[in-house]
Short mmCIF file of C-alpha atoms and ligand atoms in Angstrom, two decimals:
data_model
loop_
_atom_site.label_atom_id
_atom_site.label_comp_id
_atom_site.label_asym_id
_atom_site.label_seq_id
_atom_site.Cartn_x
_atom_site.Cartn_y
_atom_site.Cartn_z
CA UNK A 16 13.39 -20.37 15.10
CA UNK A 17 15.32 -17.44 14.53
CA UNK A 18 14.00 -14.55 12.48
CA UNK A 19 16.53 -11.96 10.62
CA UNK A 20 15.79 -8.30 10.32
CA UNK A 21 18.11 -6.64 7.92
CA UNK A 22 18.06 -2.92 7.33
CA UNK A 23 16.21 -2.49 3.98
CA UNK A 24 18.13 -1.22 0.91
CA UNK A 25 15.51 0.37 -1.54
CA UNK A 26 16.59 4.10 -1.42
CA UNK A 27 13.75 6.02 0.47
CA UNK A 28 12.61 2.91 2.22
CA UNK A 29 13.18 4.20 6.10
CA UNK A 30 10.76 1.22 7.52
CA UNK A 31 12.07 -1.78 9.11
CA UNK A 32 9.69 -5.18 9.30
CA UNK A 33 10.12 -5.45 13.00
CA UNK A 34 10.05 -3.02 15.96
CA UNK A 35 11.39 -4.02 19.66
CA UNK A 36 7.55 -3.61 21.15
CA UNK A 37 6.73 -7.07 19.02
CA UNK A 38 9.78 -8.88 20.63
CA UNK A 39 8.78 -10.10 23.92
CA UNK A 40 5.40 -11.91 22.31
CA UNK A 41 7.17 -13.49 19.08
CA UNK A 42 10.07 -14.36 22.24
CA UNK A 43 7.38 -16.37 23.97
CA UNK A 44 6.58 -18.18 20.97
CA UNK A 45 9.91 -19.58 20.50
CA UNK A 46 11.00 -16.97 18.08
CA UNK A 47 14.58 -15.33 18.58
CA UNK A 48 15.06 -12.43 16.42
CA UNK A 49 18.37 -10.87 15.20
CA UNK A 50 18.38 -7.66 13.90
CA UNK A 51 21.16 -6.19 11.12
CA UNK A 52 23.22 -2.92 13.15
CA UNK A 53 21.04 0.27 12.27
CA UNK A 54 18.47 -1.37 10.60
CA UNK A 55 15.91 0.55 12.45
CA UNK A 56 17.52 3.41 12.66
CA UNK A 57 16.29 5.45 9.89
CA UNK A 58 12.74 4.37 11.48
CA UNK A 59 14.01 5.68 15.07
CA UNK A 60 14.38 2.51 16.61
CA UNK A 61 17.67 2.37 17.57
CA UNK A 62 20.02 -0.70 18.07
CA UNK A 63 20.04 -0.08 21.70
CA UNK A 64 15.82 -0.53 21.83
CA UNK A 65 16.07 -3.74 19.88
CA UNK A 66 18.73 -5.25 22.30
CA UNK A 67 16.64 -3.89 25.67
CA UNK A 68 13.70 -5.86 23.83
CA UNK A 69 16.14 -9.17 23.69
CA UNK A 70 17.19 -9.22 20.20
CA UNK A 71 20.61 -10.16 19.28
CA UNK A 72 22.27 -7.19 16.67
CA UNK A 73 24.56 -9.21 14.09
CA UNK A 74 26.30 -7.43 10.84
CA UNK A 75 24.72 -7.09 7.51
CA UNK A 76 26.13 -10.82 6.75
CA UNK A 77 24.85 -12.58 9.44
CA UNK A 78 20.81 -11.59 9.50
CA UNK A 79 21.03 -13.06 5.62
CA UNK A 80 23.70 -16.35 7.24
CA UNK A 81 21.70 -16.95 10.56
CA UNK A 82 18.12 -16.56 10.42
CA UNK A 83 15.52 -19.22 9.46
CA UNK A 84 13.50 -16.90 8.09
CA UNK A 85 13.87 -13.36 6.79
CA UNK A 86 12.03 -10.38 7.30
CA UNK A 87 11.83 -7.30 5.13
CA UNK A 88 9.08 -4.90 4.29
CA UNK A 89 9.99 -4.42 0.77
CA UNK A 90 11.18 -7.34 -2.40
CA UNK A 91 14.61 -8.33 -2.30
CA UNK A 92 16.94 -6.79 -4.76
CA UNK A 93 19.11 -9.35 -6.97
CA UNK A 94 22.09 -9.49 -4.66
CA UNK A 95 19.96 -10.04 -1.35
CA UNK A 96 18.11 -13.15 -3.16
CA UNK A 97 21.49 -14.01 -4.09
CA UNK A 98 22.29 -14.11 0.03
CA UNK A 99 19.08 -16.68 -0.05
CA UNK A 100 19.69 -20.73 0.12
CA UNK A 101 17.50 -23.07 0.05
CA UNK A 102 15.05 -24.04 3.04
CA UNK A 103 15.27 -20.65 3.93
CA UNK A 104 12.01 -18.20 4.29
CA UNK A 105 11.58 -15.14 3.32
CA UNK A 106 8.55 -12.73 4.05
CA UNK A 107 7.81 -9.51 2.90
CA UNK A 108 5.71 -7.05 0.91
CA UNK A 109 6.86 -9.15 -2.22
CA UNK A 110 4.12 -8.06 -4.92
CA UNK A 111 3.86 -11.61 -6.20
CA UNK A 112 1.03 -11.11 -8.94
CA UNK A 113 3.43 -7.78 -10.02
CA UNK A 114 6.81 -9.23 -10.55
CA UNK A 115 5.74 -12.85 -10.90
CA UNK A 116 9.26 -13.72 -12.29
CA UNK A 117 11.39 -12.86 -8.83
CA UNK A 118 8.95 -15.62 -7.26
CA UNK A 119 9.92 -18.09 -9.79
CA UNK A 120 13.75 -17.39 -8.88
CA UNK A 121 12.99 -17.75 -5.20
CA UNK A 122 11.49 -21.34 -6.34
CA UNK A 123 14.01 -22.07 -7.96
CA UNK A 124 16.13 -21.40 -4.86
CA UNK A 125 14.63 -23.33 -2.90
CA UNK A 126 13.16 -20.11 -0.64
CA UNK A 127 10.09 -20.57 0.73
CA UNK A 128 8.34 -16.92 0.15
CA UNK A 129 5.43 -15.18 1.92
CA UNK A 130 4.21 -12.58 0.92
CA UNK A 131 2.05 -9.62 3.26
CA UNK A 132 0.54 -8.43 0.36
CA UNK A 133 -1.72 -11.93 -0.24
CA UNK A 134 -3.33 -11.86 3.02
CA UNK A 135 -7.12 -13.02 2.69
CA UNK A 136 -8.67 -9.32 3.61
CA UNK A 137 -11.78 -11.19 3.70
CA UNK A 138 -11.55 -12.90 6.81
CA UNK A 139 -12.04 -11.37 10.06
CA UNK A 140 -9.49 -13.04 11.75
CA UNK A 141 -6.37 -12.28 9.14
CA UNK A 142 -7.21 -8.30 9.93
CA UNK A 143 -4.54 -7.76 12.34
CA UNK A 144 -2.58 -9.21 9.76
CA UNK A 145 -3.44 -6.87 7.06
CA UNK A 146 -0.57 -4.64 5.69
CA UNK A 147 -1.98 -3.43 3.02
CA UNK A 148 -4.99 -1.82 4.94
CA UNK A 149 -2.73 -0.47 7.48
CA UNK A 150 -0.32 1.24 5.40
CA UNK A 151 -3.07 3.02 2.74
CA UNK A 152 -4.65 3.83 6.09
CA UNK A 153 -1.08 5.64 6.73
CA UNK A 154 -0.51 6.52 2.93
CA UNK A 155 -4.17 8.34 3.16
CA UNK A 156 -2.99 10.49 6.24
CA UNK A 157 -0.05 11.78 4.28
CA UNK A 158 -1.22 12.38 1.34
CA UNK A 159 -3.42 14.78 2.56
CA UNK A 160 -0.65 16.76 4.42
CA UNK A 161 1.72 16.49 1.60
CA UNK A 162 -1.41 18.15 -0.86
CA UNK A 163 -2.36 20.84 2.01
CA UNK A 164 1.79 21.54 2.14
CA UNK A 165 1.73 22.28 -1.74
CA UNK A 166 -1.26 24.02 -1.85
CA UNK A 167 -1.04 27.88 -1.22
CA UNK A 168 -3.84 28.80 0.91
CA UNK A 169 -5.22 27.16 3.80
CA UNK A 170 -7.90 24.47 4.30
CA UNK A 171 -9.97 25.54 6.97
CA UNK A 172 -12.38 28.57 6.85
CA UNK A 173 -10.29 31.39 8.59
CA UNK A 174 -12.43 34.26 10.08
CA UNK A 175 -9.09 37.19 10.68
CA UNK A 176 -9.25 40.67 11.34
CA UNK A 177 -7.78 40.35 7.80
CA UNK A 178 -10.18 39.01 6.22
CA UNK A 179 -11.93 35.63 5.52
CA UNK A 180 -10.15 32.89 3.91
CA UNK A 181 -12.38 30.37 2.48
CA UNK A 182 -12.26 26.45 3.20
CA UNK A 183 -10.45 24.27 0.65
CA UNK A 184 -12.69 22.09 -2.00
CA UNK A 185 -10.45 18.77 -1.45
CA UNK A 186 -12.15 15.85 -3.82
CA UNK A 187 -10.88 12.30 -2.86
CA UNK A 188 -11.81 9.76 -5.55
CA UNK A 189 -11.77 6.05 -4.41
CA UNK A 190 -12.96 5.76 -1.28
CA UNK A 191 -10.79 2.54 0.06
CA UNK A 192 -8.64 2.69 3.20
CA UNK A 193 -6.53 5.01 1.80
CA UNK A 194 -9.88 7.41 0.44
CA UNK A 195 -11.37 7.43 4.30
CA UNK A 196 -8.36 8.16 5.84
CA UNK A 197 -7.54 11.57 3.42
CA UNK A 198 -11.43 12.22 3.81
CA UNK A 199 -11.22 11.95 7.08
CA UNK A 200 -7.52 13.94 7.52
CA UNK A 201 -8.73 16.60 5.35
CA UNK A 202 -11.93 17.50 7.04
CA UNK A 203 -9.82 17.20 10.47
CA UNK A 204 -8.19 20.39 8.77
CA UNK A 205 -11.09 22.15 7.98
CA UNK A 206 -11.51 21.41 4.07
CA UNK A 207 -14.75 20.90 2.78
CA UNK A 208 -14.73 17.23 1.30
CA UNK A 209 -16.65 15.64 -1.58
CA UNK A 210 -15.47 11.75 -2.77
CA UNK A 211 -16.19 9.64 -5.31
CA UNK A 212 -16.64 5.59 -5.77
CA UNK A 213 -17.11 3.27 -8.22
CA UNK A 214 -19.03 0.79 -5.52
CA UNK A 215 -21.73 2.45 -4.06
CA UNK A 216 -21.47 0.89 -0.28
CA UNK A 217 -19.00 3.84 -0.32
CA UNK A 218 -21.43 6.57 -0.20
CA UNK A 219 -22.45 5.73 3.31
CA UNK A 220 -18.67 5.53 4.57
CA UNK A 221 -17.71 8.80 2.96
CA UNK A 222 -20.71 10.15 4.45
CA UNK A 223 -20.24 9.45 7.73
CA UNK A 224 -16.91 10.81 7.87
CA UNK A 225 -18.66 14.05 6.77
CA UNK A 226 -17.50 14.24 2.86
CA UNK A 227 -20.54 14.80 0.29
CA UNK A 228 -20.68 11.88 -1.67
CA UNK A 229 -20.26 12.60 -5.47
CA UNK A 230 -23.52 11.09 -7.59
CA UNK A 231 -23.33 10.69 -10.86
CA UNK A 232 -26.35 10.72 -12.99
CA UNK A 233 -25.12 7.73 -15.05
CA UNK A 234 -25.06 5.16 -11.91
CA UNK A 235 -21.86 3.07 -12.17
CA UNK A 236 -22.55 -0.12 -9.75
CA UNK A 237 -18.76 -1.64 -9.90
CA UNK A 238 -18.08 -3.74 -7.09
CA UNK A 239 -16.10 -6.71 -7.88
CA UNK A 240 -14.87 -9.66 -6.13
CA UNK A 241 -13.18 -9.12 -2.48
CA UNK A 242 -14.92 -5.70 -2.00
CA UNK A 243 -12.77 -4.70 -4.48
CA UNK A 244 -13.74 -2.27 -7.78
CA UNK A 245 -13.78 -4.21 -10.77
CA UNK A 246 -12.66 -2.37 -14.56
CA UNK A 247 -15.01 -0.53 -15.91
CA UNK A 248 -16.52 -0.47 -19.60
CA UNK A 249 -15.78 1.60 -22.13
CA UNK A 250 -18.84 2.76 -21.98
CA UNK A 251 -19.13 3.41 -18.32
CA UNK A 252 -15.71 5.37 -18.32
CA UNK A 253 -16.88 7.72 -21.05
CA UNK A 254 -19.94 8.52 -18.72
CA UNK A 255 -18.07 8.58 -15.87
CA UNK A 256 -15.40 10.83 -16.97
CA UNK A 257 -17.75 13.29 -18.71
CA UNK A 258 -19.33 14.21 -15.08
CA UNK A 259 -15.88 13.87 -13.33
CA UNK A 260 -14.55 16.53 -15.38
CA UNK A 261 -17.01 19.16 -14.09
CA UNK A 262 -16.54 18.53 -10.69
CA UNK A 263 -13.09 18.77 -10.86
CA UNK A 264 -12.72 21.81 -12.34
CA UNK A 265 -14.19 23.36 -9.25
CA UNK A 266 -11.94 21.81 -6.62
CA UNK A 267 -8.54 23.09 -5.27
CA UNK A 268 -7.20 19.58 -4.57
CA UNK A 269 -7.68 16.14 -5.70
CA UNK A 270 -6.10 13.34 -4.28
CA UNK A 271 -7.03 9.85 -5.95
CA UNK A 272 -6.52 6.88 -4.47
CA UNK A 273 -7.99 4.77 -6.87
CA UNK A 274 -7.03 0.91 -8.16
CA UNK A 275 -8.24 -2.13 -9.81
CA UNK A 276 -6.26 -5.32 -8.62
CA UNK A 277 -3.94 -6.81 -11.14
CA UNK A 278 -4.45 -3.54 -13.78
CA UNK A 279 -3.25 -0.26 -14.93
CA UNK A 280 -5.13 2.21 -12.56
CA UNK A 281 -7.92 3.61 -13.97
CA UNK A 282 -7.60 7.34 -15.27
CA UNK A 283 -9.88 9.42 -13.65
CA UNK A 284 -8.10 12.93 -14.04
CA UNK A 285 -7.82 13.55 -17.69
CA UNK A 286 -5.03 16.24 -19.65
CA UNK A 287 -8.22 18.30 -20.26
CA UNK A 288 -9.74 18.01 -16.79
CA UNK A 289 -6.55 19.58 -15.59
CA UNK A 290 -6.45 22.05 -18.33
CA UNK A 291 -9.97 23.20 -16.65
CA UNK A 292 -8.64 23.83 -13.20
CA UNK A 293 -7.78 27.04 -11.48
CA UNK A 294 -4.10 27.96 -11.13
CA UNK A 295 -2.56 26.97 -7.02
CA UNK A 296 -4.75 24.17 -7.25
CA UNK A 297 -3.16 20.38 -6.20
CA UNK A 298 -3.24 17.35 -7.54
CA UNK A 299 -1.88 14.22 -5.25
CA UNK A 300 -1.67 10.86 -7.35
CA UNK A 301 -1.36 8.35 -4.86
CA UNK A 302 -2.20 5.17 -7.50
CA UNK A 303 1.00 6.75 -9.46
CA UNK A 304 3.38 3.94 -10.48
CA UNK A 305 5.30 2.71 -13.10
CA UNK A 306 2.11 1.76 -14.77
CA UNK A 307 0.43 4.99 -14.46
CA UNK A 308 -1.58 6.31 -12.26
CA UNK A 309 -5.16 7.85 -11.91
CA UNK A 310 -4.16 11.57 -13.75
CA UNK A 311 -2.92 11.02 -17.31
CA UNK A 312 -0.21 13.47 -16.81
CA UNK A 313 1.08 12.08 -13.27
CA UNK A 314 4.88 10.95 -12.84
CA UNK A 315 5.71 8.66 -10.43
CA UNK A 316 8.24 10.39 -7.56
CA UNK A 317 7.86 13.88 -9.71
CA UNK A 318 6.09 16.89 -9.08
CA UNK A 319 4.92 18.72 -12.22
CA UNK A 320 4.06 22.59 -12.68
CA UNK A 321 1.48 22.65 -15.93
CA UNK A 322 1.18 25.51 -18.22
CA UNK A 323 -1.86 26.56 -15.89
CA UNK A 324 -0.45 26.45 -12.76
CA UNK A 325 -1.48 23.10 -11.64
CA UNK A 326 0.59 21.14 -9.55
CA UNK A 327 0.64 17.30 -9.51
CA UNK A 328 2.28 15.39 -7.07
CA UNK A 329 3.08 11.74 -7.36
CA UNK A 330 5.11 10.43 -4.39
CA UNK A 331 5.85 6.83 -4.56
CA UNK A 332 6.19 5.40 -1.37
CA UNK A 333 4.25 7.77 1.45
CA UNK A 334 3.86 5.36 3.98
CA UNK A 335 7.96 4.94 4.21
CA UNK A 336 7.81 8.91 4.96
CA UNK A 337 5.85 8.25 8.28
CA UNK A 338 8.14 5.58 9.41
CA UNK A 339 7.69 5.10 12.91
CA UNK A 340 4.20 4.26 12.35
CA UNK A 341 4.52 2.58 9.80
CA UNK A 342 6.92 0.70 11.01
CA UNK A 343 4.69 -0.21 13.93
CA UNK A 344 1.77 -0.96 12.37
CA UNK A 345 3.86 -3.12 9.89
CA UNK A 346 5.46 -4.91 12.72
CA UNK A 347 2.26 -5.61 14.59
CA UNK A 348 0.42 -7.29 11.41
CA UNK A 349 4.06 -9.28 10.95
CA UNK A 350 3.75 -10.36 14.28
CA UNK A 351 0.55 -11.93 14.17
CA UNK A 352 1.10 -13.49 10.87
CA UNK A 353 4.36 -14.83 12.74
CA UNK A 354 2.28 -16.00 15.63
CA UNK A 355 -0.71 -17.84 13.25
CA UNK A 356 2.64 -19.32 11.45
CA UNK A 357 4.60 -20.48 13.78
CA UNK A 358 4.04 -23.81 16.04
CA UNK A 359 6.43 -24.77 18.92
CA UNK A 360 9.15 -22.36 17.44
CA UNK A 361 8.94 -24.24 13.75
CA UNK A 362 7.36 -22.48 11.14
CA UNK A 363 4.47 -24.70 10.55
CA UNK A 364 2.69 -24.59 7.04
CA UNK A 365 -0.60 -26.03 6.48
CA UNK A 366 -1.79 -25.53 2.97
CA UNK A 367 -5.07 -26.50 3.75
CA UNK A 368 -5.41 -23.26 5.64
CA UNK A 369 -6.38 -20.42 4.28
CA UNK A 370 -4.21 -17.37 5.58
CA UNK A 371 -1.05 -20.06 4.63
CA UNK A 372 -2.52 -21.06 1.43
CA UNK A 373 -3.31 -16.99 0.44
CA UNK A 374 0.29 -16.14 1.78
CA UNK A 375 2.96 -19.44 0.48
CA UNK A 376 4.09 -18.25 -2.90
CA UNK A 377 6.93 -20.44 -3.70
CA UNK A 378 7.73 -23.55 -1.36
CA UNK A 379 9.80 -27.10 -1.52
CA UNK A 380 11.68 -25.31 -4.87
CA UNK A 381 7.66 -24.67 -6.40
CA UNK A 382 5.39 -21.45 -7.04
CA UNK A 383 2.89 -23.01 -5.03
CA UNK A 384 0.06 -19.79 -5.13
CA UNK A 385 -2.48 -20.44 -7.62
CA UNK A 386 -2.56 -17.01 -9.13
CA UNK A 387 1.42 -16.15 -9.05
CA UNK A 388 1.56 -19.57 -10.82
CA UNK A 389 -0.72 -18.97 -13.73
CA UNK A 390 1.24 -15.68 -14.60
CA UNK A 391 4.39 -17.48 -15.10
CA UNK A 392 2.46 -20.10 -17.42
CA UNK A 393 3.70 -20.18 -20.84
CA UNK A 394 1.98 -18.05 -23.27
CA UNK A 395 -0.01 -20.23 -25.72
CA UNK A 396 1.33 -20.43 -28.87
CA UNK A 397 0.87 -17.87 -31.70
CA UNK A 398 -1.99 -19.11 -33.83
CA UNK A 399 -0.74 -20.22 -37.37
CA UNK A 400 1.08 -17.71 -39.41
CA UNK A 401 -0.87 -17.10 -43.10
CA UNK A 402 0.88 -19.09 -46.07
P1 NAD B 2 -7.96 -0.41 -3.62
O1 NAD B 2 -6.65 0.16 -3.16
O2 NAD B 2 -7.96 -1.62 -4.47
O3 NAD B 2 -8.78 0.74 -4.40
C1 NAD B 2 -9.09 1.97 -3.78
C2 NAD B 2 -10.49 2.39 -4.16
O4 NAD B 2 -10.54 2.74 -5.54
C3 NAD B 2 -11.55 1.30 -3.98
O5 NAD B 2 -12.51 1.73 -3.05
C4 NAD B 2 -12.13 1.12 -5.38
O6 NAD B 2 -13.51 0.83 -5.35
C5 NAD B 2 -11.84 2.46 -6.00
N1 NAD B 2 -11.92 2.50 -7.47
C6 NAD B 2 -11.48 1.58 -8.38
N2 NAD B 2 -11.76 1.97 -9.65
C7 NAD B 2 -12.38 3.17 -9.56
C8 NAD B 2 -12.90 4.09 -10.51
N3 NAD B 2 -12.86 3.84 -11.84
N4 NAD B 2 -13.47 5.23 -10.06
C9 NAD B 2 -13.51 5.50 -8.73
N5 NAD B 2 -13.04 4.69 -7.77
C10 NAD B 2 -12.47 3.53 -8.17
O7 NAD B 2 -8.90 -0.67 -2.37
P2 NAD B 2 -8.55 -0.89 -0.84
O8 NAD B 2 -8.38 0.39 -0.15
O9 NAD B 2 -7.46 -1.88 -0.76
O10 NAD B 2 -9.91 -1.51 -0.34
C11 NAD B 2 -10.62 -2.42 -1.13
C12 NAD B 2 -11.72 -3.02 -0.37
O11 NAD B 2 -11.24 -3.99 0.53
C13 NAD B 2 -12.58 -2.09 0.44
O12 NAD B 2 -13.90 -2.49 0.28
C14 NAD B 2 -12.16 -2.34 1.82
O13 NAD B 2 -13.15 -2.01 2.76
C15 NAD B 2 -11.95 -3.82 1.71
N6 NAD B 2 -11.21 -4.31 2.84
C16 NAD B 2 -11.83 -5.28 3.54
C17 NAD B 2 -11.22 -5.77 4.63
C18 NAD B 2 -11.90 -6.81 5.43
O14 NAD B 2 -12.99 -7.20 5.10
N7 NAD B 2 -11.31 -7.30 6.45
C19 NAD B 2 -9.97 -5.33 5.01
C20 NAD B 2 -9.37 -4.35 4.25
C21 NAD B 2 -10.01 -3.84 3.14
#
């Protein structure tokens, strides 16, 4: 079987789905790769490291022509589905249950699509396969350094024959991968860390990575299905944001991490919240998307200066600004999806299984995943119109 890497097109997107260190194993497993010239370049990986590792390096035509199946972190655009045909596979970070609509054109080519994104996080055994966990665990790390880069004074307690410079008050709120990675980044720096959950198993995480868990008095139990957060009331967000407020106006940098599968992110950093914070201090919105994100006044991929010299950062893609890692932590889940995939060098899907059946969106010209399928359902029809 021959899997394509091509060099990914999204502008900003420096990753690349497969490094040379994953070769050799996918090579024992019957699995040729051919990677697109410079396609992890921008990743330093360089064409020479993928050909020492026994790939073959074939133009921007061939990885679409050649390969069985191919392999890109991010969706295709229009003209790379166009470079598609049927029987063909395709796996990626697709964001199925987001853009339901390119799935139903990959059916409809005949592309059978995986997405990285639907692995069970569940079960023990699809961990190594887990993207998403490994790159919020990378998108944590940076966020922190990108906040303590924008914020002008330092994190740690400095004693100096200057002077003292007090530690940074860094709040995380949602304590997922992403949350205990910044927690435990920006304590590695020296801030002094509180976070903030809406599923109380949290406290004890944050806690051991040395952050001071943030208790409301109005206690919000909202774990939902998966270990995931579920949507809060309307009641529970008034609460909620009423406490929030106060403890934000005493911190010098907030980074939220905080989402609800399938929905807007919540809002947890209000107009007036920021309003109430010093001037210098740092907002990082890493939930920030076209949707939204978890401050009301966040734009995705813009930094904004407010009246009271607040800054809020919203980068959109952090993990593709550590790309090596990412890369390689990318690759290595890829790989062992590849590996649980693949029989005698033929991709082998079992339905019945339940990494396959979490990760086959579209197959034999069908959106076979329950949940990407029900999205592209017709809408019922208006009820009837008065006379
Ligand atoms: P996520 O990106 O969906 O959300 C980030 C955090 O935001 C979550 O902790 C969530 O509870 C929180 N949040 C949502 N609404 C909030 C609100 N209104 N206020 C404050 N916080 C709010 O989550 P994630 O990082 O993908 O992790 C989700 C869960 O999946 C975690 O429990 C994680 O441990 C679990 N997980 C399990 C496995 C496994 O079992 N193998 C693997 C990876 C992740």
């Amino acid at each position: 079987m021959k899997v394509g890497v091509p060099k990914e097109t999204l502008p900003g997107e420096h990753r690349v789905a497969l490094v040379p260190d994953v070769l050799p194993k996918l090579k024992a497993a019957g699995i040729d790769v051919l990677v697109e010239r410079g396609a992890g370049a921008a990743a330093s990986y360089p064409d020479a490291m993928y050909e020492e590792a026994g790939a073959t390096l074939v133009s921007g035509d061939e990885v679409w022509s050649l390969s069985d199946c191919v392999a890109k972190v991010q969706k295709p655009t229009v003209a790379e589905v166009g470079r598609l045909r049927a029987g063909q596979a395709l796996v990626g970070l697709l964001s199925p249950l987001i853009d339901p609509g390119l799935m139903a054109t990959l059916a409809e080519h005949g592309v059978t699509a995986i997405s990285l994104d639907a692995i069970p996080r569940t079960l023990s055994r699809a961990q190594t396969m887990d993207v998403l966990s490994s790159q919020a665990n990378i998108g944590g790390y940076k966020a922190v350094l990108v906040a303590a880069e924008a914020f002008g004074r330092y994190f740690p307690l400095l004693t100096t024959a200057a002077g003292t410079a007090k530690p940074a008050n860094v709040l995380i709120l949602g304590i997922g991968v992403a949350g205990l990675q910044a927690i435990g980044t920006a304590r590695r720096l020296g801030a002094v860390v509180k976070a903030y959950d809406v599923r109380p198993e949290t406290k004890e995480q944050a806690e051991s990575l040395g952050a001071q868990f943030v208790t409301l008095s109005t206690a919000i139990d909202a774990t939902g299905s998966g270990g995931y957060a579920r949507e809060l009331t309307a009641e529970e967000r008034a609460a909620q944001q009423a406490e929030l407020n106060g403890v934000i106006a005493t911190m010098d940098v907030v980074i939220t991490t905080a989402q609800v599968p399938g929905r807007k992110p919540p809002v947890l950093v209000t107009a007036d919240a920021v309003r109430a914070m010093k001037p210098g201090s740092v907002i990082l919105d890493m939930a920030a998307s076209a949707l939204g994100g978890n401050c009301e006044l966040s734009r995705v991929g813009e930094t904004i200066m407010t009246g009271n010299g607040v800054r809020i950062l919203a980068p959109e893609n952090l993990p593709a600004t550590v790309p090596i890692s990412a890369s390689q932590f990318y690759a290595r889940n890829l790989q062992a999806l590849l590996l649980h995939l693949v029989k005698d060098g033929e991709l082998t899907l079992d339905l019945e299984e339940e990494i396959t059946a979490g990760v086959l969106i579209t197959h034999g010209g069908k959106v076979v995943q329950p949940a990407t399928a029900k999205l592209l359902e017709p809408a019922p029809a208006a009820g009837g119109t008065a006379a």
